[in-house]
C-alpha positions as a printed NumPy array, in Angstrom:
array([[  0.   ,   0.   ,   0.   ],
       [  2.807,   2.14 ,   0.91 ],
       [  4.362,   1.839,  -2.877],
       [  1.278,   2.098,  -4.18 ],
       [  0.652,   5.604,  -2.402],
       [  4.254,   6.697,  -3.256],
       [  4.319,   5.543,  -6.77 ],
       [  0.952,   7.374,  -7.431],
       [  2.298,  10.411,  -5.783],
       [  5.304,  10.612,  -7.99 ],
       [  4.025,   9.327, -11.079],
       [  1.117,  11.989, -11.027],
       [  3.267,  14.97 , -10.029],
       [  5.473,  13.768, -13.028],
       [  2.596,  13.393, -15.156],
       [  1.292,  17.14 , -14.045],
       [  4.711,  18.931, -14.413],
       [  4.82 ,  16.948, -17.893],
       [  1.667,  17.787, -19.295],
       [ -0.703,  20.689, -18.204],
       [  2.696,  22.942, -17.388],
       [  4.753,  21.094, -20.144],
       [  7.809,  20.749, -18.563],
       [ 10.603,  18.927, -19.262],
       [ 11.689,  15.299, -18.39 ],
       [ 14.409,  16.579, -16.651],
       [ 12.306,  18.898, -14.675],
       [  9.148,  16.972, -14.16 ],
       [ 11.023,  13.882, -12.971],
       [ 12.797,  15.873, -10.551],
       [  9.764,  17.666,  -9.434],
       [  8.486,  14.227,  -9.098],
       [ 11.877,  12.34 ,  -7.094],
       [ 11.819,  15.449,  -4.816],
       [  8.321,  14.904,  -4.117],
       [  8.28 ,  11.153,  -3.874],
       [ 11.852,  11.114,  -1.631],
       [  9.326,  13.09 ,   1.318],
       [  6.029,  11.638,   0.854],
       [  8.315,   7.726,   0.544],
       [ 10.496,   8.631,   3.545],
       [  7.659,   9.102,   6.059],
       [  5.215,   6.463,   4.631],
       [  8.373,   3.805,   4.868],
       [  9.515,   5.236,   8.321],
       [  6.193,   4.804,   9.261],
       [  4.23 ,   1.725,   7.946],
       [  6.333,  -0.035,   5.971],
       [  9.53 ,  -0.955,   8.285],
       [  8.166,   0.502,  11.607],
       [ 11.417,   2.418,  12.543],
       [ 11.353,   4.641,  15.8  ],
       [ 14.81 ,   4.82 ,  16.675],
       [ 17.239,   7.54 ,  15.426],
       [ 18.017,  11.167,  14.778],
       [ 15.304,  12.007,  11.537],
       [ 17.305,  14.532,   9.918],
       [ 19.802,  12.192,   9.871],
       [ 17.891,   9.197,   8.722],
       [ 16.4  ,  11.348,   6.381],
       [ 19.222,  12.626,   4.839],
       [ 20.338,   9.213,   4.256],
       [ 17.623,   8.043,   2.79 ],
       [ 17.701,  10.635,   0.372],
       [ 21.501,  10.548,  -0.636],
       [ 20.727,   6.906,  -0.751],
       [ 17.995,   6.943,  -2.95 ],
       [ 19.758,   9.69 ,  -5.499],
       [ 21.104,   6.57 ,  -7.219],
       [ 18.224,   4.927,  -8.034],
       [ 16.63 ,   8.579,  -9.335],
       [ 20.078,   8.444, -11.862],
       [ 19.496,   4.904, -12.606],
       [ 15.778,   5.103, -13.091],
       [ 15.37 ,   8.338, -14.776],
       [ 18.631,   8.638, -17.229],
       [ 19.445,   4.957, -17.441],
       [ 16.176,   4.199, -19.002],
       [ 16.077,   7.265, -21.201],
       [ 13.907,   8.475, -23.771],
       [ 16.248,   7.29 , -26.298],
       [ 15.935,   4.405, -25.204],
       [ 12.571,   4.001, -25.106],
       [ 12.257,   5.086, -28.753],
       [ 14.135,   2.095, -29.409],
       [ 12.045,  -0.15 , -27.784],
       [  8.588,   1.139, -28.94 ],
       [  6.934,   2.347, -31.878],
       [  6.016,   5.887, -30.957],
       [  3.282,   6.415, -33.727],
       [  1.405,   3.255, -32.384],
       [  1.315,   4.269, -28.913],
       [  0.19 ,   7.719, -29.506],
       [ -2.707,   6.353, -31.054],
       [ -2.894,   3.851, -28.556],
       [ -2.783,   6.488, -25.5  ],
       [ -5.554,   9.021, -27.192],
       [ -7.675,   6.048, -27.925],
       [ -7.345,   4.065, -24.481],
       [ -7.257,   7.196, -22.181],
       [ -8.877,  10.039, -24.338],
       [ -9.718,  11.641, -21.037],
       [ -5.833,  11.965, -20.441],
       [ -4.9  ,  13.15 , -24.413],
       [ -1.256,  13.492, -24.6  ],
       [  0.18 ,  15.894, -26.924],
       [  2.329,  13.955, -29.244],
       [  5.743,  15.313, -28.875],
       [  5.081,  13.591, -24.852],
       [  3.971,  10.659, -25.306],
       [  7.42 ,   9.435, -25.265],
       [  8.5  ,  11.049, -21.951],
       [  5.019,   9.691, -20.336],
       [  6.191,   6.188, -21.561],
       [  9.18 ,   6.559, -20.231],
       [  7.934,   8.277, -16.581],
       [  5.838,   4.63 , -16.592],
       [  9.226,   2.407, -16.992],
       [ 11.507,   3.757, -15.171],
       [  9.245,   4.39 , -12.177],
       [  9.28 ,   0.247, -12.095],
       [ 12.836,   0.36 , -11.545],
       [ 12.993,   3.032,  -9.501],
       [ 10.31 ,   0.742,  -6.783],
       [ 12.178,  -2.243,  -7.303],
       [ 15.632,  -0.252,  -6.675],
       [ 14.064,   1.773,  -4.037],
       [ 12.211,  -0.871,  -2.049],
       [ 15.516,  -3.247,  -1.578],
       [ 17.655,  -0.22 ,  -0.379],
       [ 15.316,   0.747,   2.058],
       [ 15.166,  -2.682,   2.989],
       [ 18.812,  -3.799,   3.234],
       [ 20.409,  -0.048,   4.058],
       [ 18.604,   2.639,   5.052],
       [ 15.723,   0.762,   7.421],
       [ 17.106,  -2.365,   8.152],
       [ 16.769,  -3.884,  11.983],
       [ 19.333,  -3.946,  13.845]])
């Protein structure tokens, strides 16, 4: 529940910055790693490993240095480019206006929102077993 909160929180401020203010990848997954790093750290503090020990602005600050490396990873690993190369854009263009016609993507975006959707998968997978094994582990 706690990923599914935090990966609707980031993919939808990614998806806002990207589309209605047209932004750049760059900036809207920023907007939406800065976003996710607060709303993730508290929800996982919290809920999802139960921590109560330690200094916060400590723990928080390594969580988010921690988690800077699967933003790079995620976010510039799995590029646009690389996308591109992997799907047809023309196809899922059409596909996008067709399926979600509510959610009409300009076409020079549809690539970036592709890519938004993949590498927020490996950013949860990458996140998930760092906060697991590093940041929130028991001692």
């Amino acid at each position: 529940l706690v990923g599914a909160v935090n990966t609707l929180v980031g993919i939808s401020t990614a998806y806002i910055l990207l589309n209605p203010f047209r932004q750049s990848y760059t900036i809207s997954t920023i907007g939406a790693y800065i976003t996710g790093i607060c709303v993730s750290y508290i929800l996982n503090k919290k809920f999802t490993f139960k921590v109560g020990h330690g200094n916060n602005l400590v723990l928080f600050a390594k969580f988010a240095l921690s988690m800077l490396p699967c933003y790079v990873i995620s976010y510039y690993l799995i590029s646009p480019i690389l996308t591109k190369q992997l799907f047809r854009i023309d196809f899922i263009y059409n596909f996008s206006n067709w399926f979600f016609p509510l959610f009409s993507v300009a076409q020079d975006k549809v690539l970036d929102n592709l890519t938004v959707i993949i590498s927020m998968g490996f950013y949860l997978i990458l996140g998930f077993s760092l906060n697991k094994y590093f940041i929130f582990r028991k001692k």
